[in-house]
Amino acid sequence: MWTNAWKALDAIRIGDVLRQKHNELSGILTTSVVSGLSTSEISFKDHDVRCVNRNVLLEILENELPRGTIRYSSKVVHVQDAGFFKSIHLSDGTILKSKVLIGCDGMHSNVAKFLGFSKPAFLSRSAIRGFIDFKDGHGFEPKFFQFFGKGVRYGVIPCDDNSVYWFFTFSPSPQDKDIEEDPVRMKQFVLSKLGKVSENIRVVFENTNLNNMLCSPLRFRHPWELLWGNISKDNV
């Protein structure tokens, strides 16, 4: 999360609580997986940049809100126009009536569908994401470690003194089409593509539990659709 996100969290008075649980990153260090050498290092300077654990963020938000405000496993499946109010149908069968609806329901947003947006486009790249917790500490500096080369790009980012988030992006070949359904193959694939990296980086991927890995295709919305499209409709 970058400085602008922290300004929003400070406005609702949970920024400092989150900062205490996540280390501030000093900069980004980029390394080639071909040579194993660092190619650049950029300081974040005055920017407040931290890798935030989503579960921790949700727990803190939930503690600050009335009980029952946040609903889990109940995504929006349909938005029905009911005059001034909008009927929001959730996957758990609940129907809510809202005066104002702000769509933040992800890439496959049903709110975006209600507003008339087209389906997101595929980037021809996929991303594998993982998370690992080192009981005795990971030993990394508070930096965003980025690696690139041979058609892949990946990163290792410490969240606090023990937990580390990582991502790995690549262009899938026809042979890789089923990789997201097989965590064992997924992990083997990542390990085979790491290239020349230090042992402490490799250990992050080797020791990540299969249940803590997820693969999904990368998609995006064309910027002109957001610039020229209708991003609001009445109170949505």
Coordinates of C-alpha atoms in Angstrom, one line a residue, residues 7-227:
K7 CA -4.1 8.8 3.9
A8 CA -7.4 7.1 3.5
L9 CA -6.7 4.7 6.4
D10 CA -5.6 7.6 8.5
A11 CA -8.9 9.4 7.8
I12 CA -10.8 6.5 9.3
R13 CA -8.2 6.3 12.2
I14 CA -6.8 2.8 11.6
G15 CA -3.6 3.8 9.8
D16 CA -1.3 3.8 12.9
V17 CA -2.7 0.4 14.1
L18 CA -1.8 -1.1 10.7
R19 CA 1.6 0.6 10.6
Q20 CA 2.5 -1.1 13.9
K21 CA 1.9 -4.5 12.3
H22 CA 3.7 -3.9 9.0
N23 CA 7.3 -2.8 8.3
E24 CA 7.9 0.3 6.1
L25 CA 9.8 -0.5 2.9
S26 CA 12.8 1.7 2.1
G27 CA 12.9 1.0 -1.6
I28 CA 13.0 -1.5 -4.5
L29 CA 16.0 -3.6 -5.5
T30 CA 15.8 -5.1 -9.0
T31 CA 17.9 -8.1 -10.0
S32 CA 18.4 -10.0 -13.3
V33 CA 17.7 -13.8 -13.0
V34 CA 20.1 -14.3 -16.0
S35 CA 23.2 -12.7 -14.4
G36 CA 22.2 -12.8 -10.8
L37 CA 23.4 -9.2 -10.5
S38 CA 21.4 -6.2 -9.2
T39 CA 20.5 -3.8 -12.1
S40 CA 19.0 -0.9 -10.1
E41 CA 17.9 0.2 -6.6
I42 CA 15.4 3.0 -6.1
S43 CA 14.5 4.6 -2.8
F44 CA 10.9 5.2 -1.8
K45 CA 12.1 8.4 -0.1
D46 CA 9.2 10.1 1.6
H47 CA 6.6 7.6 0.4
D48 CA 5.0 5.4 3.0
V49 CA 5.1 1.9 1.4
R50 CA 4.2 -1.3 3.2
C51 CA 3.0 -4.7 2.2
V52 CA -0.2 -5.2 4.1
N53 CA -1.7 -8.6 5.1
R54 CA -5.3 -8.5 3.9
N55 CA -6.6 -10.6 6.8
V56 CA -5.0 -8.2 9.3
L57 CA -6.6 -5.2 7.4
L58 CA -10.0 -6.8 7.5
E59 CA -9.8 -7.7 11.2
I60 CA -8.9 -4.2 12.1
L61 CA -11.7 -2.8 9.9
E62 CA -14.1 -5.2 11.5
N63 CA -13.2 -4.2 15.0
E64 CA -13.9 -0.6 14.2
L65 CA -17.4 -1.3 12.7
P66 CA -20.7 -2.4 14.2
R67 CA -20.9 -6.2 14.4
G68 CA -22.3 -7.7 11.2
T69 CA -21.3 -4.8 8.9
I70 CA -18.8 -6.9 7.1
R71 CA -20.1 -10.1 5.4
Y72 CA -17.7 -12.8 4.3
S73 CA -18.2 -15.3 1.4
S74 CA -21.2 -13.3 0.2
K75 CA -20.1 -11.5 -3.0
V76 CA -22.5 -9.5 -5.2
V77 CA -24.1 -11.8 -7.8
H78 CA -26.8 -9.5 -9.1
V79 CA -27.9 -5.8 -8.9
Q80 CA -31.6 -5.1 -9.4
D81 CA -32.9 -1.7 -10.2
A82 CA -35.8 -1.1 -7.8
G83 CA -36.4 2.6 -8.3
F84 CA -34.5 4.9 -5.9
F85 CA -33.2 1.9 -4.0
K86 CA -31.0 -0.8 -5.5
S87 CA -31.6 -4.5 -4.5
I88 CA -28.3 -6.2 -4.1
H89 CA -28.4 -10.0 -4.3
L90 CA -25.5 -11.7 -2.5
S91 CA -24.2 -15.3 -3.0
D92 CA -25.4 -16.4 0.4
G93 CA -29.0 -15.6 -0.6
T94 CA -29.2 -12.3 1.2
I95 CA -30.9 -9.4 -0.5
L96 CA -30.0 -5.9 0.6
K97 CA -31.6 -2.6 -0.3
S98 CA -29.1 0.3 -0.6
K99 CA -29.4 4.1 -1.1
V100 CA -25.9 4.2 -2.5
L101 CA -23.9 1.3 -4.0
I102 CA -20.1 1.7 -4.6
G103 CA -18.7 -1.2 -6.6
C104 CA -15.4 -2.5 -5.3
D105 CA -16.1 -6.2 -6.0
G106 CA -13.1 -7.1 -8.1
M107 CA -12.3 -7.8 -11.7
H108 CA -15.4 -9.8 -12.4
S109 CA -17.6 -7.1 -10.8
N110 CA -21.3 -7.5 -11.2
V111 CA -21.6 -3.8 -10.3
A112 CA -19.5 -3.0 -13.4
K113 CA -21.8 -5.3 -15.4
F114 CA -24.8 -3.4 -14.2
L115 CA -23.2 -0.2 -15.3
G116 CA -22.6 -1.6 -18.8
F117 CA -18.9 -2.2 -18.8
S118 CA -17.5 -5.0 -21.0
K119 CA -15.7 -8.0 -19.7
P120 CA -12.1 -7.4 -18.7
A121 CA -9.4 -8.2 -21.3
F122 CA -6.8 -11.0 -20.8
L123 CA -3.2 -9.8 -20.7
S124 CA -1.8 -13.1 -22.0
R125 CA 0.1 -13.4 -18.7
S126 CA -0.7 -15.2 -15.4
A127 CA 0.3 -14.6 -11.9
I128 CA 1.1 -17.0 -9.1
R129 CA 0.9 -15.5 -5.6
G130 CA 2.1 -16.9 -2.3
F131 CA 2.5 -16.2 1.4
I132 CA 4.9 -17.7 3.9
D133 CA 5.5 -17.2 7.7
F134 CA 8.9 -17.8 9.2
K135 CA 8.6 -18.5 12.9
D136 CA 12.2 -17.5 13.6
G137 CA 12.1 -14.5 11.3
H138 CA 13.0 -14.2 7.6
G139 CA 16.0 -11.9 7.9
F140 CA 15.2 -9.7 4.9
E141 CA 15.9 -6.0 4.7
P142 CA 12.7 -3.9 4.5
K143 CA 12.8 -3.7 0.7
F144 CA 10.8 -4.8 -2.3
F145 CA 13.0 -7.4 -4.0
Q146 CA 12.1 -7.7 -7.7
F147 CA 13.6 -10.1 -10.3
F148 CA 13.2 -10.3 -14.0
G149 CA 14.5 -12.1 -17.1
K150 CA 13.8 -15.1 -19.4
G151 CA 10.1 -14.1 -19.8
V152 CA 9.3 -14.0 -16.1
R153 CA 9.0 -11.3 -13.4
Y154 CA 8.7 -12.0 -9.7
G155 CA 9.0 -10.3 -6.4
V156 CA 9.5 -11.0 -2.7
I157 CA 8.2 -8.5 -0.2
P158 CA 8.4 -8.7 3.6
C159 CA 5.2 -7.7 5.5
D160 CA 6.7 -7.8 9.0
D161 CA 9.6 -9.5 10.7
N162 CA 8.2 -13.0 10.0
S163 CA 5.8 -13.0 7.1
V164 CA 6.7 -12.6 3.4
Y165 CA 4.4 -12.1 0.3
W166 CA 5.6 -13.1 -3.1
F167 CA 4.3 -13.0 -6.7
F168 CA 5.5 -14.6 -10.0
T169 CA 4.2 -13.5 -13.4
F170 CA 4.7 -15.4 -16.7
S171 CA 3.2 -16.0 -20.1
P172 CA 1.6 -19.4 -20.0
S173 CA 2.3 -21.9 -22.9
P174 CA -0.3 -24.5 -24.0
Q175 CA 1.6 -27.0 -21.7
D176 CA 1.0 -24.7 -18.7
K177 CA -2.8 -24.3 -19.2
D178 CA -3.7 -26.7 -16.3
I179 CA -1.0 -25.5 -13.9
E180 CA -3.4 -23.4 -11.8
E181 CA -5.4 -26.5 -10.9
D182 CA -2.3 -28.4 -9.7
P183 CA -0.4 -26.8 -6.8
V184 CA 2.5 -29.4 -7.0
R185 CA 3.1 -28.6 -10.7
M186 CA 2.7 -24.9 -10.0
K187 CA 5.4 -24.9 -7.3
Q188 CA 7.7 -27.0 -9.5
F189 CA 7.2 -24.6 -12.4
V190 CA 8.1 -21.6 -10.3
L191 CA 11.2 -23.2 -8.8
S192 CA 12.4 -24.1 -12.3
K193 CA 12.2 -20.5 -13.5
L194 CA 13.8 -18.7 -10.6
G195 CA 17.2 -18.4 -12.3
K196 CA 20.3 -17.1 -10.6
V197 CA 19.1 -15.9 -7.2
S198 CA 20.4 -16.1 -3.6
E199 CA 19.6 -19.0 -1.5
N200 CA 17.5 -17.0 1.0
I201 CA 15.2 -16.0 -1.9
R202 CA 14.9 -19.5 -3.2
V203 CA 14.0 -20.8 0.3
V204 CA 10.9 -18.5 0.3
F205 CA 9.5 -20.4 -2.7
E206 CA 10.7 -23.8 -1.6
N207 CA 9.1 -23.6 1.8
T208 CA 5.8 -22.0 0.8
N209 CA 2.9 -24.4 1.7
L210 CA 0.9 -25.5 -1.3
N211 CA -2.3 -24.3 0.3
N212 CA -0.8 -20.8 0.4
M213 CA -0.4 -20.5 -3.4
L214 CA -2.8 -19.2 -6.0
C215 CA -2.6 -18.9 -9.7
S216 CA -4.9 -16.8 -11.9
P217 CA -4.8 -15.0 -15.3
L218 CA -4.1 -11.3 -15.3
R219 CA -6.9 -9.1 -16.7
F220 CA -7.5 -5.4 -17.1
R221 CA -10.0 -2.9 -18.2
H222 CA -9.1 -0.7 -21.1
P223 CA -8.4 2.8 -19.8
W224 CA -10.6 4.5 -22.5
E225 CA -13.6 2.5 -21.2
L226 CA -13.1 4.2 -17.8
L227 CA -12.3 7.6 -19.3

